[in-house]
PDB file of C-alpha atoms in Angstrom:
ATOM      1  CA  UNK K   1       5.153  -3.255 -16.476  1.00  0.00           C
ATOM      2  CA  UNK K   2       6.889   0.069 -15.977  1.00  0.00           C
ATOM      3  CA  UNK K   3       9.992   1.482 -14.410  1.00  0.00           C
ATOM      4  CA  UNK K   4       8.799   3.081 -11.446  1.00  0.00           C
ATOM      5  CA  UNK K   5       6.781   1.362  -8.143  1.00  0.00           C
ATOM      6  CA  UNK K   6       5.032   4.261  -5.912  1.00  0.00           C
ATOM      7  CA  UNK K   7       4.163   3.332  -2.087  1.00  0.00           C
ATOM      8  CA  UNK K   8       1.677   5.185   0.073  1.00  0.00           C
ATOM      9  CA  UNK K   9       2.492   5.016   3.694  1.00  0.00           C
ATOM     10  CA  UNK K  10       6.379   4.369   3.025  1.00  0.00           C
ATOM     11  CA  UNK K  11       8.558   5.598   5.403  1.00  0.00           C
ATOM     12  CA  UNK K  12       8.459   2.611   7.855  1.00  0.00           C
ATOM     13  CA  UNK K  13       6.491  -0.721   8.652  1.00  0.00           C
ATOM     14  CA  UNK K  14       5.441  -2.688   5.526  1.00  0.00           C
ATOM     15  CA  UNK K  15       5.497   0.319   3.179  1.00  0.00           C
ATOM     16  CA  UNK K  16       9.393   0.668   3.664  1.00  0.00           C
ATOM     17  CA  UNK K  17       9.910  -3.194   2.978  1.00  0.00           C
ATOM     18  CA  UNK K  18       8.041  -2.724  -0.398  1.00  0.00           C
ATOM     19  CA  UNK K  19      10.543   0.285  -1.089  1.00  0.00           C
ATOM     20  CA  UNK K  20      13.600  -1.968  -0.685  1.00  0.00           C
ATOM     21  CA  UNK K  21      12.136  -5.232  -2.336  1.00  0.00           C
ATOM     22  CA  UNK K  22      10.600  -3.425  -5.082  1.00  0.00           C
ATOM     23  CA  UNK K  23      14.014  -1.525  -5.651  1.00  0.00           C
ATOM     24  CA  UNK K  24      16.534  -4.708  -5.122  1.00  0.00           C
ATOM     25  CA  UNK K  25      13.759  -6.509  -7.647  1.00  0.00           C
ATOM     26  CA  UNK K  26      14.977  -3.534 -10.452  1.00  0.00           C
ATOM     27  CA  UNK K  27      12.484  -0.695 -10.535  1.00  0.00           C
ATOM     28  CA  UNK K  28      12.850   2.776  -9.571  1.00  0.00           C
ATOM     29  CA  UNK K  29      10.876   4.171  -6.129  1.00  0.00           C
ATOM     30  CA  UNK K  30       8.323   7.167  -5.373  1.00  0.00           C
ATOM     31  CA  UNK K  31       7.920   7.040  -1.851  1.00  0.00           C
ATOM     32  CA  UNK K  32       4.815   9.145  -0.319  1.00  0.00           C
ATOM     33  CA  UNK K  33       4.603   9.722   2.949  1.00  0.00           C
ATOM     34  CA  UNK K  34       3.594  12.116   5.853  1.00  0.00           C
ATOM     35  CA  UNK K  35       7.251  12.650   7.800  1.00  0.00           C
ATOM     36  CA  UNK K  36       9.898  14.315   4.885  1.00  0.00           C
ATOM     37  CA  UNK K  37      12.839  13.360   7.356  1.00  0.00           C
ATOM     38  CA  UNK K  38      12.022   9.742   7.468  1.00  0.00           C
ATOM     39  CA  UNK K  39      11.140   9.439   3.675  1.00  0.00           C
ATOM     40  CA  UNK K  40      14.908  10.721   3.098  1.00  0.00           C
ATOM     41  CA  UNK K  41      16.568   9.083   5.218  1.00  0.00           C
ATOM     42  CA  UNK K  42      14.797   5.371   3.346  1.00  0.00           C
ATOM     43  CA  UNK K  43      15.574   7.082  -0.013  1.00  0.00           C
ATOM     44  CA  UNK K  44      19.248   7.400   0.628  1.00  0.00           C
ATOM     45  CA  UNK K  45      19.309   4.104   2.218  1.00  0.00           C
ATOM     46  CA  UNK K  46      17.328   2.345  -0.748  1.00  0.00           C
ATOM     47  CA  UNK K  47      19.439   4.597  -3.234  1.00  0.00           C
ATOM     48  CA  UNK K  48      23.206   3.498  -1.454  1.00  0.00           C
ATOM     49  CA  UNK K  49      21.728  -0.305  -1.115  1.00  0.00           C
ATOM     50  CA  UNK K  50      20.347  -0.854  -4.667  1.00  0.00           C
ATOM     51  CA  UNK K  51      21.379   2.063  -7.124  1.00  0.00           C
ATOM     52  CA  UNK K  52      17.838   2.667  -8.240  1.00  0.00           C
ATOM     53  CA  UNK K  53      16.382   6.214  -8.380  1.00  0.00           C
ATOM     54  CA  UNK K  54      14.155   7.406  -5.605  1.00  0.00           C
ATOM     55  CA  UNK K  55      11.651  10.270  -5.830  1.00  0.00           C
ATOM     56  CA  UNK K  56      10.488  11.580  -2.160  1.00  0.00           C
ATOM     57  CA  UNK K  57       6.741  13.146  -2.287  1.00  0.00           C
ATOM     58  CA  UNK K  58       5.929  14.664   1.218  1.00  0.00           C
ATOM     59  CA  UNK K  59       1.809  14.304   1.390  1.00  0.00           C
ATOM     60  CA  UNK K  60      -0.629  13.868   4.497  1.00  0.00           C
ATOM     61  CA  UNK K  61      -3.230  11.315   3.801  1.00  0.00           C
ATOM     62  CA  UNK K  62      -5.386  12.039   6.468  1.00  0.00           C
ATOM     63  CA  UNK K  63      -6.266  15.373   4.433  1.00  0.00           C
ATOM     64  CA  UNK K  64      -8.326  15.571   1.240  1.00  0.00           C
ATOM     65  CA  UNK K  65      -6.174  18.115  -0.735  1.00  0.00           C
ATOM     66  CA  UNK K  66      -3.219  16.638  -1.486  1.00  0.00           C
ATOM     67  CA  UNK K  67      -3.944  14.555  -4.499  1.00  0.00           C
ATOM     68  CA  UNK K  68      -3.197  17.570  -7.092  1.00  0.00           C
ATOM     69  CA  UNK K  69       0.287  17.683  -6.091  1.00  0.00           C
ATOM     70  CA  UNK K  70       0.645  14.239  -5.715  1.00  0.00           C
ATOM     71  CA  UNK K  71      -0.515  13.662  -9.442  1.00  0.00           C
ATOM     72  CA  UNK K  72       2.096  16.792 -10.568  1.00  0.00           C
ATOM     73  CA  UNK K  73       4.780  15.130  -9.006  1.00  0.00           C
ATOM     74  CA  UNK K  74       4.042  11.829 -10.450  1.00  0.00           C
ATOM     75  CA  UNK K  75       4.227  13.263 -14.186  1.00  0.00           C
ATOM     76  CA  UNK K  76       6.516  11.698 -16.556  1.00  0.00           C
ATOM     77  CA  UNK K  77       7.376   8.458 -14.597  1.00  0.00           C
ATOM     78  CA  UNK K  78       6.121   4.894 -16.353  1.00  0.00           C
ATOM     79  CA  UNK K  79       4.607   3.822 -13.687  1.00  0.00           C
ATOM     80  CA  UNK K  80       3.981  -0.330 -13.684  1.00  0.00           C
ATOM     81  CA  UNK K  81       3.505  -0.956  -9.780  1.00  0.00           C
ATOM     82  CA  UNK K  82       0.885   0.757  -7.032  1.00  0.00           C
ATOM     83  CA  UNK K  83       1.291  -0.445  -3.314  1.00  0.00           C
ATOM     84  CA  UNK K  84      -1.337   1.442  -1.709  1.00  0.00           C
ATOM     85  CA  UNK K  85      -0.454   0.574   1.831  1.00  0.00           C
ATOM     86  CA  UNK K  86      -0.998   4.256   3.420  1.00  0.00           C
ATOM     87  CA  UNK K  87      -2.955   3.289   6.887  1.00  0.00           C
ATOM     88  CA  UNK K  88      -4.069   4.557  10.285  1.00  0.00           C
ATOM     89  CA  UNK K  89      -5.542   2.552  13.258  1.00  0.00           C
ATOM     90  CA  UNK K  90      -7.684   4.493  15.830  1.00  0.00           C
ATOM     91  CA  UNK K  91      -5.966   4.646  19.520  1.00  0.00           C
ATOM     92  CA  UNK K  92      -6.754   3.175  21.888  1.00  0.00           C
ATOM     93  CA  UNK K  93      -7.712  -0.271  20.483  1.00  0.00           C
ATOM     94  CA  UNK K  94      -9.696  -1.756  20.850  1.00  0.00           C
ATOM     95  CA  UNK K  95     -12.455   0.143  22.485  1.00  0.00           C
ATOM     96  CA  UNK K  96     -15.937   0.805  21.704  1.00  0.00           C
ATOM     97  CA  UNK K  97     -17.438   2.747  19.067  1.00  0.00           C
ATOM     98  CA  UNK K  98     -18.441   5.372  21.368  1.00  0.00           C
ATOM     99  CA  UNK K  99     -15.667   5.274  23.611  1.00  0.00           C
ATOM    100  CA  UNK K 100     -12.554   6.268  21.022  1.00  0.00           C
ATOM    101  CA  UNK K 101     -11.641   9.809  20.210  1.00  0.00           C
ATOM    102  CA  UNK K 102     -13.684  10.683  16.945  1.00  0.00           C
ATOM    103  CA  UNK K 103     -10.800  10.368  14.082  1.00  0.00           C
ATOM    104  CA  UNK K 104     -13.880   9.109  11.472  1.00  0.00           C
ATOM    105  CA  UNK K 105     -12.996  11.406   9.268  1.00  0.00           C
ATOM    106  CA  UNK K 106      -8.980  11.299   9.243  1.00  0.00           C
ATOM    107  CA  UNK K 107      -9.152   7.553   9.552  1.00  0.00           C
ATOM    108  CA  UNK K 108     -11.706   7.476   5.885  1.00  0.00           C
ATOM    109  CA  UNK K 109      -9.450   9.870   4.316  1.00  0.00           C
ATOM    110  CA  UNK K 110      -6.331   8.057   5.487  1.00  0.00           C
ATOM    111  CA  UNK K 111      -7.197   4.098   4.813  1.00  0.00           C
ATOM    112  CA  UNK K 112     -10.483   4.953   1.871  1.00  0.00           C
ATOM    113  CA  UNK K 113     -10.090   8.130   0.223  1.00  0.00           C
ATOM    114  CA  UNK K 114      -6.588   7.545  -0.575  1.00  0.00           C
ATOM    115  CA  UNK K 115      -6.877   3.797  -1.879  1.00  0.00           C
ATOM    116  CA  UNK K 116      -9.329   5.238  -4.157  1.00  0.00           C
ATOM    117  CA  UNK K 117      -7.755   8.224  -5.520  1.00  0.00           C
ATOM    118  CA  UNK K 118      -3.555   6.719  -5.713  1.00  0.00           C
ATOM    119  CA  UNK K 119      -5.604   4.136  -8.031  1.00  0.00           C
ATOM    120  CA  UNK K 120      -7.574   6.587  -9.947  1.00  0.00           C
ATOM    121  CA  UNK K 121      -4.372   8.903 -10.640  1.00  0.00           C
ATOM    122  CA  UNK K 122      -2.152   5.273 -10.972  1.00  0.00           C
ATOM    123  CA  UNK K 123      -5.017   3.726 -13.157  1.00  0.00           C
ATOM    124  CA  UNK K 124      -5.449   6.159 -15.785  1.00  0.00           C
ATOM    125  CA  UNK K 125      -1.885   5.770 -16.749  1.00  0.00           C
ATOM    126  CA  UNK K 126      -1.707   2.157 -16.480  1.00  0.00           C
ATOM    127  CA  UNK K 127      -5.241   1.738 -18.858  1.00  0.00           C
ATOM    128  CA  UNK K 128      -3.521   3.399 -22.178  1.00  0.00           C
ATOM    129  CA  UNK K 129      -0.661   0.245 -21.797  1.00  0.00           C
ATOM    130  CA  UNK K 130      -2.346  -2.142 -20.532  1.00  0.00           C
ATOM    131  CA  UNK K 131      -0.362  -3.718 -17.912  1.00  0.00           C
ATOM    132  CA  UNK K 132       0.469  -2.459 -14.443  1.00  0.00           C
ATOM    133  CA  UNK K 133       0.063  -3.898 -11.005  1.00  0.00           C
ATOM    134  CA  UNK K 134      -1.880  -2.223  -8.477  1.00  0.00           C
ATOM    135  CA  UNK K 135      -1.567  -3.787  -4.620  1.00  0.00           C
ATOM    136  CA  UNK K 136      -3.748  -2.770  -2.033  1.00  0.00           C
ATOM    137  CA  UNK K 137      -3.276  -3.248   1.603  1.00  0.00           C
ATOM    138  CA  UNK K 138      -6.354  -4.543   3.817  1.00  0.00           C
ATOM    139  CA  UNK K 139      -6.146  -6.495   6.900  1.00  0.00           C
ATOM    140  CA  UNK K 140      -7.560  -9.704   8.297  1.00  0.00           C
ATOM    141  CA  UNK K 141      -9.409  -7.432  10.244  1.00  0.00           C
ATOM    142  CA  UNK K 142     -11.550  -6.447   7.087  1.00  0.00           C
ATOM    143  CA  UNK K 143     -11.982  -9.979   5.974  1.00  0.00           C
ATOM    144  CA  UNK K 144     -14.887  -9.827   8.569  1.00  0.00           C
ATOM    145  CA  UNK K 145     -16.999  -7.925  10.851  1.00  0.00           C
ATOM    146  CA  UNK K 146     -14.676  -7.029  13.857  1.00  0.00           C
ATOM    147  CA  UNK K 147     -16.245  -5.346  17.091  1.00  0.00           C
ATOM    148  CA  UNK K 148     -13.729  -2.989  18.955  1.00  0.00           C
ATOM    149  CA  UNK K 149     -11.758  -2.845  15.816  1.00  0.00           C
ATOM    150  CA  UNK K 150     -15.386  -1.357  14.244  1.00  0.00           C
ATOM    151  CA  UNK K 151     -13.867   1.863  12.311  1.00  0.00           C
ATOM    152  CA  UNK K 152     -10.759   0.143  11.023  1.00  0.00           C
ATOM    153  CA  UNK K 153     -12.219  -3.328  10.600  1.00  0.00           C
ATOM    154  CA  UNK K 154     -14.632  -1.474   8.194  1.00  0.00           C
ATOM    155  CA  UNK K 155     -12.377   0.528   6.124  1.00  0.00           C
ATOM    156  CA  UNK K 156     -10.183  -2.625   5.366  1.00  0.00           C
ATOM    157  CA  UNK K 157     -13.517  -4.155   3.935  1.00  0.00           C
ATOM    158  CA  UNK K 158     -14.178  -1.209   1.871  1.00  0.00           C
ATOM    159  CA  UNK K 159     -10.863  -1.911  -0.034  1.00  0.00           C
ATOM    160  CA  UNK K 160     -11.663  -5.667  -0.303  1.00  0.00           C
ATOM    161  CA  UNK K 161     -14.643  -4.753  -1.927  1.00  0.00           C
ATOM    162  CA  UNK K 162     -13.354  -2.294  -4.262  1.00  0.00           C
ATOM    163  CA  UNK K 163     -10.015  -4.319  -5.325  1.00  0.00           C
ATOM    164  CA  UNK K 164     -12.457  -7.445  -6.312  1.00  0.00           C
ATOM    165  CA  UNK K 165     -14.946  -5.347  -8.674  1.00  0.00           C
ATOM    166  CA  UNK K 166     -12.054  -3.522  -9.991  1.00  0.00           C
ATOM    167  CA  UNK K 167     -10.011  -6.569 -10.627  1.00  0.00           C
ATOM    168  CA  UNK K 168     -13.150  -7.525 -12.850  1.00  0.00           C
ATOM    169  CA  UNK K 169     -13.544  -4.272 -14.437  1.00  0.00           C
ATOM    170  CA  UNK K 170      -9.846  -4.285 -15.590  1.00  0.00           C
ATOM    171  CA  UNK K 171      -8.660  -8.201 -16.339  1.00  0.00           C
ATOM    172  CA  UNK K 172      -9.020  -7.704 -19.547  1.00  0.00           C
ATOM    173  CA  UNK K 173      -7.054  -4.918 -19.980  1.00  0.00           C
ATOM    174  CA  UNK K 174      -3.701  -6.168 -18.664  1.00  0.00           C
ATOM    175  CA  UNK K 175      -3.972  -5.115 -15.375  1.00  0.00           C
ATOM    176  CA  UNK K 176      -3.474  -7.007 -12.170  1.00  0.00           C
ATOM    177  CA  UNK K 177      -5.493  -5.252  -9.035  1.00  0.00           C
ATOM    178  CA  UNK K 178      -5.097  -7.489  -6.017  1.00  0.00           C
ATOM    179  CA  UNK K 179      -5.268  -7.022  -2.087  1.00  0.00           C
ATOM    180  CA  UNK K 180      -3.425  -8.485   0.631  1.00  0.00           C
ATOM    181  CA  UNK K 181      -4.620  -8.976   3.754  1.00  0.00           C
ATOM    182  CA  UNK K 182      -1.854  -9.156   6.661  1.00  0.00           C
ATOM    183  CA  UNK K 183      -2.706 -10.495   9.732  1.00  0.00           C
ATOM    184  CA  UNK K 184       0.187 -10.332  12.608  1.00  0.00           C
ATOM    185  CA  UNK K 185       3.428  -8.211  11.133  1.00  0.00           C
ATOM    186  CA  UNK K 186       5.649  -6.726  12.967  1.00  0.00           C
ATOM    187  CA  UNK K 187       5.925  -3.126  12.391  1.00  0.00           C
ATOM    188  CA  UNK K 188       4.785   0.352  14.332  1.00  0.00           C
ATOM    189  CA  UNK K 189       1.237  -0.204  13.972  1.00  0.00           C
ATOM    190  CA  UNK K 190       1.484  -3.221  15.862  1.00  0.00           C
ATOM    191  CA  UNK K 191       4.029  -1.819  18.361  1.00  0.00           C
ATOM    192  CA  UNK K 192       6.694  -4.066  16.966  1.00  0.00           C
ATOM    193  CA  UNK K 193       5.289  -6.786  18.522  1.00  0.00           C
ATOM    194  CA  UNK K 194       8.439  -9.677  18.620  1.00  0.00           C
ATOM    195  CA  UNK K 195       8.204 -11.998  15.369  1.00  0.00           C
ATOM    196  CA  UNK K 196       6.913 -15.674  15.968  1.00  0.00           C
ATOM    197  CA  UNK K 197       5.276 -18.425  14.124  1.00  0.00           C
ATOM    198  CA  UNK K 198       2.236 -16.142  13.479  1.00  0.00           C
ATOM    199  CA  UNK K 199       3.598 -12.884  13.790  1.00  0.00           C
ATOM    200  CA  UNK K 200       6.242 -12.358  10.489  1.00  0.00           C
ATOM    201  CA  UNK K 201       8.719  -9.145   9.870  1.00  0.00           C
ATOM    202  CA  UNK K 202       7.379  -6.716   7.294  1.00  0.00           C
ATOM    203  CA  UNK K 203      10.971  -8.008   5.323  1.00  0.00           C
ATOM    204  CA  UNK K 204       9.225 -11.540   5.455  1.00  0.00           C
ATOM    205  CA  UNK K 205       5.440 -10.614   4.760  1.00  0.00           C
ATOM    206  CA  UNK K 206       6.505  -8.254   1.770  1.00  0.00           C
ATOM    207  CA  UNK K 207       8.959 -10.789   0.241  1.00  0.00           C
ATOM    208  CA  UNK K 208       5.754 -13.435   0.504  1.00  0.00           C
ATOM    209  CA  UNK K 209       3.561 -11.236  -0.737  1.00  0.00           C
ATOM    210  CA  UNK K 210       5.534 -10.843  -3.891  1.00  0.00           C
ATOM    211  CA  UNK K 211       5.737 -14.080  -5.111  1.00  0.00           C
ATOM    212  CA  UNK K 212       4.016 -15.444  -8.037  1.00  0.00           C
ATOM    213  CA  UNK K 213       1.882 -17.930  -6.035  1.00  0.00           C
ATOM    214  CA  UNK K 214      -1.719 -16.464  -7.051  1.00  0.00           C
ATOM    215  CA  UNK K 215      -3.513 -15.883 -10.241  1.00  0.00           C
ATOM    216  CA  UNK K 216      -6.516 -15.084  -7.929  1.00  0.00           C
ATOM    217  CA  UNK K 217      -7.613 -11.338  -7.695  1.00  0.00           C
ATOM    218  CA  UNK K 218      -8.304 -12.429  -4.321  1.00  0.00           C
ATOM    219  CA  UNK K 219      -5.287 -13.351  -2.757  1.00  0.00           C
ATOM    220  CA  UNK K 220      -4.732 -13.881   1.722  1.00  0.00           C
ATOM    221  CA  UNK K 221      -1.336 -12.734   0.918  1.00  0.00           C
ATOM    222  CA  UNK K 222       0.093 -12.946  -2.098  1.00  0.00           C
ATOM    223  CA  UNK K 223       0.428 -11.066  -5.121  1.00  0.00           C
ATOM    224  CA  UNK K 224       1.206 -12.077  -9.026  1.00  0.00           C
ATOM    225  CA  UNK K 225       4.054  -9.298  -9.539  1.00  0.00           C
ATOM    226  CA  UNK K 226       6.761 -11.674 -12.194  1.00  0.00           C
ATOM    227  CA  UNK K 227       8.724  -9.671 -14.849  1.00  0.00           C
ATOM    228  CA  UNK K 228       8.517  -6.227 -13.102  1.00  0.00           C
ATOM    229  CA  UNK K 229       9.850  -4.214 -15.924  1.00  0.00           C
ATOM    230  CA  UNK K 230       8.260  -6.164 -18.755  1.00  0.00           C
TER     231      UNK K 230
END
């Protein structure tokens, strides 16, 4: 597919797990996140643990600017994997609609706008060799309407929506665009919350969701990502 993965949202939680599985699974890592500390602290870890490259991109997702330099940055890598996973959850939770500090428009830029524009700056790369593998990240909360939840819930439906009709825009043309849709994973969104039955690692989930186990565009879960580098 290509020799590079790039992660949204990866300096901790689910979005470092892809880092390290992606990288111990052979392919080199961009890593873009918010806190430049944290992202180089994963990259030397990922870079000492697997010996795969790492590029570090320091970008703000809650802001509408930064896609120029993200795009710049990304130039000359063979991209073959997108994990959009980049996401924000309004505080406190839950709480109603009128009750929670208005964060509309950082939460849209944060969990929509960037879903939308990683693919659009992933996709047009991908289209000319048809193959790639772009992953986005949802939540059981979007799978249906969820009161108290109503912002987040919402966005998380929005890139349901949009990985389905672009999954049948681009079959055909190699590409794989699926979304997962975690439920209970331990990680700082969810306060670390102590892993159970129900509630999995981010290790666990990301390893899961990896695994050939789905030809559906569609997937609770799971991903078709075989032959990486192919």
């Amino acid at each position: 597919m290509g020799e590079w993965a790039v992660i949204t949202g990866a300096g901790d939680g689910i979005g470092k797990a892809y880092c390290f599985e992606l990288a111990r699974r052979g392919l080199n890592i961009a890593m873009i996140s918010r806190t430049l500390e944290k992202l180089q602290k994963v990259a030397t870890e990922i870079e000492q643990a697997t010996g795969r490259k790492v590029k570090v991109i320091q970008a703000d997702f809650t802001k509408d600017y930064v896609y120029e330099a993200i795009e710049e940055s990304l130039q000359g890598l063979e991209i073959g994997i997108l994990v959009n996973n980049v996401g924000m959850l309004h505080n406190p939770v839950p709480c109603r609609f009128l009750n929670g500090p208005d964060i509309a428009e950082n939460l849209i830029n944060c969990n929509v706008i960037s879903v939308t524009k990683m693919t659009r700056i992933i996709l047009k790369q991908m289209e000319p060799r048809q193959k790639g593998l772009i992953l986005n990240l949802s939540s059981g909360l979007g799978t249906f309407p969820c009161p108290l939840y109503t912002l987040y819930s919402a966005s998380k439906a929005y890139i349901c929506t949009f990985s389905k009709a672009l999954q049948a825009e681009y079959k055909k043309k190699g590409i794989i665009i699926q979304v997962v849709t975690p439920y209970g994973v331990s990680t700082p969104m969810t306060k670390y919350q102590k892993p159970n039955v129900i509630m999995k690692t981010a290790e666990e989930y990301v390893k899961e969701s990896l695994e050939p186990a789905s030809c559906s565009s569609f997937p609770y879960g799971y991903s078709t990502a075989r032959d990486f580098k192919r």
